[in-house]
XYZ file of C-alpha atoms in Angstrom:
562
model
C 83.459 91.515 -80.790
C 84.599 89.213 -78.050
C 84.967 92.646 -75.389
C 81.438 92.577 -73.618
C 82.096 95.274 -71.354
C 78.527 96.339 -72.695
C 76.887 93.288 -70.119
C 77.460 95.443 -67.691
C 76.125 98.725 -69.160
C 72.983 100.423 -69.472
C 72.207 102.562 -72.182
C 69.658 105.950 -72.510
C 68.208 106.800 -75.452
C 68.327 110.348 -76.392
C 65.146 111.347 -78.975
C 67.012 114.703 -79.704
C 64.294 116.643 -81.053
C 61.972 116.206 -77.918
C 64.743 116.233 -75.450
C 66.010 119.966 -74.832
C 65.863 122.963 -76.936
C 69.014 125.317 -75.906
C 68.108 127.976 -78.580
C 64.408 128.345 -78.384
C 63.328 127.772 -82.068
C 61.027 124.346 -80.105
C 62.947 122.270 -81.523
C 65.533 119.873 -79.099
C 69.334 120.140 -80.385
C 72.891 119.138 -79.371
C 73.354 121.735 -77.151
C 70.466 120.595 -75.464
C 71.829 117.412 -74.752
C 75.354 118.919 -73.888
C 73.834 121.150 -71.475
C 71.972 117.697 -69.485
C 74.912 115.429 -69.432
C 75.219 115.524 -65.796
C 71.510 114.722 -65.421
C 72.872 111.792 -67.617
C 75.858 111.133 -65.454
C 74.004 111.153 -62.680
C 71.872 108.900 -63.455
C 74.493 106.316 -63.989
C 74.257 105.275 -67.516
C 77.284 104.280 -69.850
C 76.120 104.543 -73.552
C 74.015 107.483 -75.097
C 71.971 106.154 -77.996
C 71.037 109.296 -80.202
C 68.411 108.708 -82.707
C 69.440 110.340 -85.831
C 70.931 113.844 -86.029
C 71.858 114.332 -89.886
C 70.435 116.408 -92.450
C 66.994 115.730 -92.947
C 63.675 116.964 -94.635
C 62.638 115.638 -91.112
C 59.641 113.437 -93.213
C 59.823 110.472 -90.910
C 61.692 113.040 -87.856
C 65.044 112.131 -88.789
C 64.748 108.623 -89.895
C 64.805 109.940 -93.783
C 68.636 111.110 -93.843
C 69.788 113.233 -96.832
C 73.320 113.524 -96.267
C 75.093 110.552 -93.676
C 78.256 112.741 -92.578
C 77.163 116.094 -91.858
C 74.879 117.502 -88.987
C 71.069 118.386 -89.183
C 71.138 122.464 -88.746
C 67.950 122.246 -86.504
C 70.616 120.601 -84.417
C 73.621 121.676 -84.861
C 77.012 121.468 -86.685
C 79.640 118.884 -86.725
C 81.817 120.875 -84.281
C 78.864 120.752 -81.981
C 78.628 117.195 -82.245
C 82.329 116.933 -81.322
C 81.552 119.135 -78.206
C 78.724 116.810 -77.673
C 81.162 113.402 -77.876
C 84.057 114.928 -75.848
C 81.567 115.940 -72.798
C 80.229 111.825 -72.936
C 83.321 110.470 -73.130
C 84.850 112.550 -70.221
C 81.956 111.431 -68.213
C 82.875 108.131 -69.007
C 79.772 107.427 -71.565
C 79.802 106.136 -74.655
C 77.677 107.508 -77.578
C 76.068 105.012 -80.703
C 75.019 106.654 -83.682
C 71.525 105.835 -85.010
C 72.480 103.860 -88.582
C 69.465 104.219 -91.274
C 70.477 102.461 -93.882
C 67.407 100.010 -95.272
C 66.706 103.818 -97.208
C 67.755 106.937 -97.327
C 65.879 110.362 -98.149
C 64.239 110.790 -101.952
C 66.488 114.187 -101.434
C 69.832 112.274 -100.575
C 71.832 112.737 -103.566
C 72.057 108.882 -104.288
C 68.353 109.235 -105.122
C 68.349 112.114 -106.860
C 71.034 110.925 -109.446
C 68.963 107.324 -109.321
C 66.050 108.475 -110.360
C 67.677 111.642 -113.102
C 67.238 108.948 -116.071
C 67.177 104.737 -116.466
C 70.825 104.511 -116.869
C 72.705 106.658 -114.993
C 75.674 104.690 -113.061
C 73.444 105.121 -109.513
C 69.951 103.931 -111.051
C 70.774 100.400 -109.522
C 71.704 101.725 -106.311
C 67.500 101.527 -105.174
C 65.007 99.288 -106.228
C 63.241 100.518 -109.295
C 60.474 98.450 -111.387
C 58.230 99.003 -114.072
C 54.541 98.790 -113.906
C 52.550 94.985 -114.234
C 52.676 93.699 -117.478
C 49.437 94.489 -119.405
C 49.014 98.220 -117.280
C 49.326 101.398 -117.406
C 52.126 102.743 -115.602
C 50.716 104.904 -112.490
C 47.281 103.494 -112.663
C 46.027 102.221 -109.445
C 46.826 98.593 -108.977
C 49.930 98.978 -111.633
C 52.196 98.692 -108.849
C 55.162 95.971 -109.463
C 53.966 94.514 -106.174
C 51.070 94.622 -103.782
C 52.982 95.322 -100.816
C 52.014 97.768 -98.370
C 53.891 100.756 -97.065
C 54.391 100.517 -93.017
C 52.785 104.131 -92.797
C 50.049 103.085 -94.798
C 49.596 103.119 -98.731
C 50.955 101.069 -101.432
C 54.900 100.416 -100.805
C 56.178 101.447 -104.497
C 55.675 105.570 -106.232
C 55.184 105.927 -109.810
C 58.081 108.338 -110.415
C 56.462 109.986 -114.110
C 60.035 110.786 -115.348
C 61.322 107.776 -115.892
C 57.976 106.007 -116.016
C 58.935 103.133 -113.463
C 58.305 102.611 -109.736
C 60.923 102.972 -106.826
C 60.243 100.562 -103.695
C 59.784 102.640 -100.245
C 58.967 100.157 -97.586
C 58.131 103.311 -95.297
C 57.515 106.856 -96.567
C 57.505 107.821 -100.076
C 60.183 110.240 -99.365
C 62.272 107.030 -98.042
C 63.681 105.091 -101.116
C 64.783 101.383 -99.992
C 68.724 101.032 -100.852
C 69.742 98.371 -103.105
C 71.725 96.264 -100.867
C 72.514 93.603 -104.267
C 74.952 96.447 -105.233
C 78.213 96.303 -103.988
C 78.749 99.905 -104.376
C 76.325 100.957 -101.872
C 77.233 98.667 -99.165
C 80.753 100.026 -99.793
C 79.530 103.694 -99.799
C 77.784 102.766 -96.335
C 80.711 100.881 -94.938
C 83.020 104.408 -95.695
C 80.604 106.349 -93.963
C 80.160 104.134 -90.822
C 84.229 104.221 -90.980
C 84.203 107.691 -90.870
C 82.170 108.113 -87.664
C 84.031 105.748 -85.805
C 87.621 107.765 -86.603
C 85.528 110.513 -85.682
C 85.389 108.903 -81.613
C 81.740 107.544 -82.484
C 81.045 104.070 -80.205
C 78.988 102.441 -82.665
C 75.704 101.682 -84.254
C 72.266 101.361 -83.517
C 71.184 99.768 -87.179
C 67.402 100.718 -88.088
C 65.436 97.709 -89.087
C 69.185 96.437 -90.312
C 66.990 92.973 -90.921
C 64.933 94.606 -94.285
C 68.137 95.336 -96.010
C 68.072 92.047 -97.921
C 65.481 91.027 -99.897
C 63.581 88.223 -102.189
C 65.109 89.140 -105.431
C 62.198 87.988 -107.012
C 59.789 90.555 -105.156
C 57.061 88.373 -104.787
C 53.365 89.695 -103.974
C 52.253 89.451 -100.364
C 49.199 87.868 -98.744
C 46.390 90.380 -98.721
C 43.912 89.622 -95.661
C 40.497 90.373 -95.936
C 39.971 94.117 -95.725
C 43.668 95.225 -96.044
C 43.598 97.667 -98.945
C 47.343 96.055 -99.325
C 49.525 93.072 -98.531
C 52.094 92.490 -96.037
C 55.514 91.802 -98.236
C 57.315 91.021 -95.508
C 58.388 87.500 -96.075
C 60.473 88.577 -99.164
C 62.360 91.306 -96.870
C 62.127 90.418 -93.224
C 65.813 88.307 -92.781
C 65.909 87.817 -96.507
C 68.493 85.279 -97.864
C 71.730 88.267 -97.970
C 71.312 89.033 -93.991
C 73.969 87.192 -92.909
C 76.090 87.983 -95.458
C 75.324 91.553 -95.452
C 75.891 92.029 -91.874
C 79.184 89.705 -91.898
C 80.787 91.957 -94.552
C 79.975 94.995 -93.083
C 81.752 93.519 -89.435
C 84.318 92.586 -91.635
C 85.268 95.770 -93.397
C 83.912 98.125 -90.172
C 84.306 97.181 -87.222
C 87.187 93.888 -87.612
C 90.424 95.309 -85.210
C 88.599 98.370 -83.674
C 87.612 97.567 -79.595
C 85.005 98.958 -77.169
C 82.061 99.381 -80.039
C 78.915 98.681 -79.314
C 76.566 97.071 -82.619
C 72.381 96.777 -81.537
C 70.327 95.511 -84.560
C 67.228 96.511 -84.402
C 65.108 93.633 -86.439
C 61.500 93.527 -86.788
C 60.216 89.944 -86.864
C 63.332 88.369 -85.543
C 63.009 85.263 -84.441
C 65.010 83.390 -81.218
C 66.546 80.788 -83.565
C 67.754 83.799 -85.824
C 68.822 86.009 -82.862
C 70.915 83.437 -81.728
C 72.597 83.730 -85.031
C 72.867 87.319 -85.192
C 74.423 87.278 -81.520
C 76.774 84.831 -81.858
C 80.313 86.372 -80.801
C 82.053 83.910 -83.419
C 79.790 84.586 -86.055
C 81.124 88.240 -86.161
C 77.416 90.394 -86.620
C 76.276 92.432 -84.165
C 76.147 92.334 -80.081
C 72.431 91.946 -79.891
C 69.493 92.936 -82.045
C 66.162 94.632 -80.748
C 63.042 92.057 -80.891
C 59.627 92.823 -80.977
C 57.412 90.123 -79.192
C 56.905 91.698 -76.146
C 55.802 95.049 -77.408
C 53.333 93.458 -79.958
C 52.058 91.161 -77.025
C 49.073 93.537 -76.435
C 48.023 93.480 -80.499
C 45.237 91.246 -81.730
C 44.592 90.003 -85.416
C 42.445 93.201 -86.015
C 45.262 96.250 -85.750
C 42.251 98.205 -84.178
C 41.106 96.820 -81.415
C 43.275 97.374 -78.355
C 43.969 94.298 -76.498
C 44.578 93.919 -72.766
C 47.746 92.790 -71.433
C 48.162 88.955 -70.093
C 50.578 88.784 -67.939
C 51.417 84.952 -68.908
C 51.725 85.964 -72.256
C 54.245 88.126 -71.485
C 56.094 85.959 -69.296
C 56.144 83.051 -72.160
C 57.931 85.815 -74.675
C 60.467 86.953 -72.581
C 61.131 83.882 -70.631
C 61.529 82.108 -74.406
C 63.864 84.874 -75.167
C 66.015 84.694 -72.235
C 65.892 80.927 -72.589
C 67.404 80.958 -75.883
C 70.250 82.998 -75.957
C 70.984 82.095 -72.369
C 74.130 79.927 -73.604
C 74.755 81.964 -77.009
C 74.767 85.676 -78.058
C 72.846 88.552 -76.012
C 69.541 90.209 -75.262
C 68.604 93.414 -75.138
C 65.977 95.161 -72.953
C 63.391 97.647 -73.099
C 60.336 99.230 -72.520
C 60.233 102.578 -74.330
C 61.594 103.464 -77.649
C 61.110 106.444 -79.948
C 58.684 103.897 -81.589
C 56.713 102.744 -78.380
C 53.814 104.372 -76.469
C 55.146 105.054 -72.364
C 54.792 101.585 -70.686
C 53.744 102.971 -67.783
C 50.799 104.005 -69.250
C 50.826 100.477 -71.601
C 51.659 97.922 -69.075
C 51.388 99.874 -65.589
C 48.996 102.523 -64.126
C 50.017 106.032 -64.961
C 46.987 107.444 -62.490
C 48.592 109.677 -59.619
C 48.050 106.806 -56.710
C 50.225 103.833 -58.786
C 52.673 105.654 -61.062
C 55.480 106.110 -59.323
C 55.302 102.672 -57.728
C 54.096 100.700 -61.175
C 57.206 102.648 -62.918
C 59.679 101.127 -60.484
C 58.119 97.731 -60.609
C 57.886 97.733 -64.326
C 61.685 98.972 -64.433
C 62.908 96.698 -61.983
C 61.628 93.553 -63.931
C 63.446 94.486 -66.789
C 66.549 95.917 -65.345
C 66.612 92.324 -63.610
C 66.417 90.001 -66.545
C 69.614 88.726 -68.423
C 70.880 91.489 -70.855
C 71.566 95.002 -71.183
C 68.805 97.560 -70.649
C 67.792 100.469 -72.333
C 66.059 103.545 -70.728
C 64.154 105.724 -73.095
C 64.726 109.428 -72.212
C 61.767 110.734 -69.230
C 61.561 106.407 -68.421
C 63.474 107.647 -65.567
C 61.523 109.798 -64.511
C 58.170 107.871 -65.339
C 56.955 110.011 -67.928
C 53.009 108.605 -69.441
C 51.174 109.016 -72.814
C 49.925 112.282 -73.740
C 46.404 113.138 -73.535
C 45.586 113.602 -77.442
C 42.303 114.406 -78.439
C 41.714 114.499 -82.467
C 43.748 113.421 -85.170
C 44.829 117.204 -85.391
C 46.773 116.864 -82.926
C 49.277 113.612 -84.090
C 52.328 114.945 -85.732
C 53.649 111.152 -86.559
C 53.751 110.182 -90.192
C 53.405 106.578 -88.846
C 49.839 107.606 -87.466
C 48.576 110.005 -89.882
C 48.859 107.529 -92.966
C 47.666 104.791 -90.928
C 44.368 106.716 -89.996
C 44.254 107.615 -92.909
C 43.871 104.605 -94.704
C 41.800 103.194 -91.938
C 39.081 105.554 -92.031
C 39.185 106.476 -96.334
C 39.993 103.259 -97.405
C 39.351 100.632 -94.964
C 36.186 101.849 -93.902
C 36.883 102.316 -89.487
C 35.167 104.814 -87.408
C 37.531 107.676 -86.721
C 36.847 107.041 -82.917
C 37.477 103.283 -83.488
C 41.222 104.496 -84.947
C 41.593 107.056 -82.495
C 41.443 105.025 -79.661
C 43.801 103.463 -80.426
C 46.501 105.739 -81.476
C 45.973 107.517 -78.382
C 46.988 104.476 -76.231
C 49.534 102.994 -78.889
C 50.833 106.318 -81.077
C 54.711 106.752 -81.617
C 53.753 110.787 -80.525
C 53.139 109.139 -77.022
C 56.901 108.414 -76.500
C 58.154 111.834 -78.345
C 56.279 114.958 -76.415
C 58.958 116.871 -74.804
C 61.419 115.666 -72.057
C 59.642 117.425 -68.784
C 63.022 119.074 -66.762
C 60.744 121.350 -64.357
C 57.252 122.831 -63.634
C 58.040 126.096 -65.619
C 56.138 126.612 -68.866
C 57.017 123.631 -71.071
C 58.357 121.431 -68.602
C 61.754 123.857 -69.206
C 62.454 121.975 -72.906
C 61.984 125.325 -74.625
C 62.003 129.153 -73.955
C 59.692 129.051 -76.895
C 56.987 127.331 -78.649
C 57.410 123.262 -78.650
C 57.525 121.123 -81.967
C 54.928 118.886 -79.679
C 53.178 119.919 -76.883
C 54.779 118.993 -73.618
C 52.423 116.952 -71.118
C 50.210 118.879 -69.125
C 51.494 117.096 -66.056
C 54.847 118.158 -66.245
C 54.090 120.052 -63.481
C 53.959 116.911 -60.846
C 55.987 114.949 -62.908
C 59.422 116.386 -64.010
C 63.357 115.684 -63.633
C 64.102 118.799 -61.287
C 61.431 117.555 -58.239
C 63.058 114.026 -58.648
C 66.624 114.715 -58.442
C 65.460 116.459 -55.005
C 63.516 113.561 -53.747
C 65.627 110.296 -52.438
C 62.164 108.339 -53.382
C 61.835 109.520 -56.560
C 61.535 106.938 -59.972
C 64.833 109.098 -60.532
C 66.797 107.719 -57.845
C 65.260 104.006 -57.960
C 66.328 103.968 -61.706
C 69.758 104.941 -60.176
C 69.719 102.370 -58.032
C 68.634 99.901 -60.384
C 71.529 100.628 -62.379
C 74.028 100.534 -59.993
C 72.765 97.016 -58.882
C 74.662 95.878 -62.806
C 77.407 97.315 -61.349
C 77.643 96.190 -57.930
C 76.230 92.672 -58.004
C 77.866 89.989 -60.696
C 74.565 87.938 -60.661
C 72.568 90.750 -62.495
C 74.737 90.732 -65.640
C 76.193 87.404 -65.716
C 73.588 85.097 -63.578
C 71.372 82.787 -65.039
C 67.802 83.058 -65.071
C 64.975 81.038 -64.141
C 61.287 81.894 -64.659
C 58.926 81.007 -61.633
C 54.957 81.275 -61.383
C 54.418 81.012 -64.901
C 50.775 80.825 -64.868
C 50.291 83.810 -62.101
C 48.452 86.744 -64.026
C 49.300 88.868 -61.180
C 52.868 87.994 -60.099
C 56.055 87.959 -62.239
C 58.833 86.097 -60.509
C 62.006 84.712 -61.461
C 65.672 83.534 -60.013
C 69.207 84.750 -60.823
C 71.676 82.969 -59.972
C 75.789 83.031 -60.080
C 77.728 80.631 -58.467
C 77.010 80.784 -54.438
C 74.514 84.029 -54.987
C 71.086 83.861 -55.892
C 68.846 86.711 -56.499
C 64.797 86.493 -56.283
C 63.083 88.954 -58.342
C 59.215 89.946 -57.873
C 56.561 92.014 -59.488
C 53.230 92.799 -58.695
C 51.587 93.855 -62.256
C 48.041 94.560 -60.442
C 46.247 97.627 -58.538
C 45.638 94.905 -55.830
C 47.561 93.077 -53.412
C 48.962 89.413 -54.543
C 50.399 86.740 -52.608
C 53.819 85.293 -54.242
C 54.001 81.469 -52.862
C 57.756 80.918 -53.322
C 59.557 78.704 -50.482
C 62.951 79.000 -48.798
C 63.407 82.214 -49.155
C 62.612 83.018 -45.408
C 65.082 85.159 -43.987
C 66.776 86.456 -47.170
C 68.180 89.748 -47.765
C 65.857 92.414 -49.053
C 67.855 93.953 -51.473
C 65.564 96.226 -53.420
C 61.756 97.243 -53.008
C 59.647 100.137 -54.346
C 57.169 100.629 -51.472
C 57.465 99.539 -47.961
C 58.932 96.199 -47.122
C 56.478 93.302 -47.482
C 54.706 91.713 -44.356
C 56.152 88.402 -45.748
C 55.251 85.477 -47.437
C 55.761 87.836 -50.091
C 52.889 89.778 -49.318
C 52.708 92.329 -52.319
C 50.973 95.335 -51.938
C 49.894 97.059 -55.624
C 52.381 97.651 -57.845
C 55.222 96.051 -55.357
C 58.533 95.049 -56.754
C 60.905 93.571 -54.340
C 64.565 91.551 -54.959
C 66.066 89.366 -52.120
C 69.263 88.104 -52.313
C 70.610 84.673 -50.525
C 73.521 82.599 -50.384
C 73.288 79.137 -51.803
């Protein structure tokens, strides 16, 4: 993996089933994202991400795959995804696959031979346990571990037909793969060979850092009114990782050039990301961290925290710190997993959206690594207004609530809150294209209801105006490609304890670039010398007076010789 081309790229993440519906069922498809590619193109990106588009009983939207080398038929078909590739790749964009592999689907057929009887040749291929010594298999508390599933509920199912327990770290309908077997990491390897002959670019890897774990499966810690333990130091980077991930380089991707490998990791430290980045060590290109997006959680999961900017700056100044000699960082905002950040970390009311979306994507953008735009980032898409629980669709938010309110003992309001500002439904309500009914993702009725303010906010009004988030994203993205210093400069954090003000240096050779945020509704004064007479390179709102003087929500990047 020594060909970085990808330090120069930016990649867009495509959520397919909220991103265009080309048949009208309300459900987004492949010939929904065919149909957009110029929107894509023009935009300037070089790798489409697609989160997962195999068969599915669509538990977990996708992330529960039943069969690995065949297409979801809510999608499409195979030849449709080879329409799909041929279109990117003659516009000169890549496309990564999204790799779930920690589990599959409790319909795959790996599972259902598994579980058939206790020694059938696949029974070892997932995790299955009896019950605690001394108790009855299935009763409550019988579980081979205290752990507790992500989406809420114990992490193991009492499967009555066999009389054990199967380990499901998320859903019950997603069985955790037994990585200790050799014959499903070569099954997985075969399949990931398979896309890649089939033109694929590479892999996103869902959370590719659970794969191995403590052997041992040692209880968790159980806080004080957690109906279950977190498990996850005996499966977050468990003792195989490195191993694991080496092999699979190894036997995948050894001899084939212009791939693209993201780990997304959970938990990952800087130390280990460094490790996992490494170009000699032969893992992956970079992995996805979580500090930054968990900045805004407290100790009590329910109680929404406001944003400090200094905290902030610490995690992603640490992270661009570390792996500023060794490996890679990636970038983002917005995921399939994240609430909008403009509604998170900017102001998504009608006077500071536009601007705080530019700010907030030129900070990023500007750091050392490659960024990732979530599909409607662009455009500065914000939460959706949800009202009750009826209204979530996320499995993620409809087991938590539920075993916040039934067994945990929380208000439904005190929940609500905040899964309105934090839910994964937030990032997945239908791409808005226009101002016709359903922002134009559907002709029919949508899987999610698209944003009522599709109407002011939508991909057809921005491509017409020159002052659109549209066009500053493009912008933004052609500065990678125009300007060495913004993929290969170093970087420097200034103003560290400013809660107003983010501000940092990046520097190659003779150029140095000066990067500036406001992240306030009011004006802020940036007190950075010798910059006088500098090149304005970049700014979201009207030049500054000087000084800087920011005005809300300002971003600006001067450039000077050195």
């Amino acid at each position: 993996m020594t060909d970085s081309w990808w330090k120069k790229s930016v990649v867009y993440q495509i959520y397919p089933r909220s991103f265009a519906d080309a048949d009208g069922d309300g459900m987004g498809d492949l010939r929904g994202v065919i149909d957009h590619l110029d929107h894509l193109a023009e935009l300037g990106v070089d790798v489409l991400w697609l989160s997962p588009v195999h068969p599915s009983p669509q538990d977990d939207n996708g992330y529960d795959i039943s069969d690995y080398q065949d297409i979801e038929p809510l999608f499409g078909t195979l030849e449709i995804f080879d329409e799909l590739l041929a279109g990117a790749h003659a516009r000169n964009m890549k496309i990564i696959m999204d790799l779930v592999v920690n589990h599959s689907s409790d319909e795959h057929r790996w599972f259902q031979e598994s579980r058939s009887s206790t020694d059938n040749p696949k029974r070892d291929w997932y995790w299955w346990r009896p019950a605690r010594p001394g108790m009855e298999p299935g009763a409550p508390g019988a579980e081979p571990t205290n752990w507790g599933s992500v989406f809420g509920g114990p992490a193991w199912e009492f499967d009555e037909k066999t009389g054990e327990y199967y380990l499901h770290l998320f859903s019950k309908k997603q069985p955790d793969l037994n990585w200790e077997n050799p014959e499903v990491r070569q099954a997985v390897h075969a399949m990931m060979r398979w896309w890649l002959d089939r033109g694929v670019d590479g892999f996103r890897m869902d959370v590719i850092n659970m794969i191995s774990k403590d052997v041992s499966l040692p209880d968790g810690r159980l806080t004080a009114g957690s109906a279950y333990a977190d498990g996850s130091a005996a499966f977050i980077g468990g003792p195989r990782l490195h191993e694991f991930l080496q092999e699979m380089h190894r036997e995948v991707f050894e001899g084939r050039d212009g791939l693209l490998t993201v780990g997304e990791m959970p938990g990952v430290t800087v130390d280990e990301a460094v490790l996992h980045t490494d170009p000699v060590r032969h893992e992956v290109d970079m992995v996805f961290q979580f500090d930054h997006v968990w900045v805004d959680r407290g100790p009590d999961p329910w109680l929404l925290v406001p944003l400090r900017l200094t905290a902030l700056k610490a995690i992603l100044g640490r992270w661009q710190a570390g792996l500023a000699d060794v490996g890679w960082n990636s970038l983002y905002w917005n995921n399939h997993d994240q609430p909008r950040v403009v509604s998170r970390y900017g102001d998504d009311g009608p006077a500071h959206r536009a601007a705080s979306a530019k700010m907030l994507g030129t900070v990023l953008h500007l750091h050392r690594g490659t960024p990732y735009v979530y599909q409607g980032e662009e455009l500065g898409m914000t939460n959706y207004p949800f009202g009750g629980i009826d209204e979530f669709r996320d499995i993620e938010a409809l087991g938590q609530y539920r075993q916040a309110v039934e067994l945990e003992g929380r208000t439904p309001e005190e929940v609500l809150t905040v899964l309105r500002a934090r839910g994964r439904d937030n990032a997945r309500t239908p791409m808005q294209w226009d101002d016709s009914p359903h922002g134009g993702f559907t002709t029919g009725t949508p899987w999610l209801p698209v944003n009522p303010n599709h109407a002011e906010i939508n991909a057809k009004a921005q491509r017409a105006d020159p002052g659109s988030v549209f066009h500053y994203y493009r912008r933004l993205i052609e500065l990678r490609k125009t300007e060495p210093a913004v993929a290969d400069g170093d970087f420097t954090m200034l103003l560290p304890h400013d809660e107003r003000v983010y501000a940092f240096t990046r520097r190659l050779g003779s150029t140095e670039l000066l990067v500036i945020g406001n992240f306030s509704g009011v004006e802020a004064h940036a007190a950075i010398d010798g910059w006088d007479g500098a090149e304005l390179l970049l700014t979201n709102l009207e030049p500054p007076a000087g000084g800087p003087h920011l005005a809300p929500w300002q971003a600006v990047v001067y450039r000077r010789s050195v």
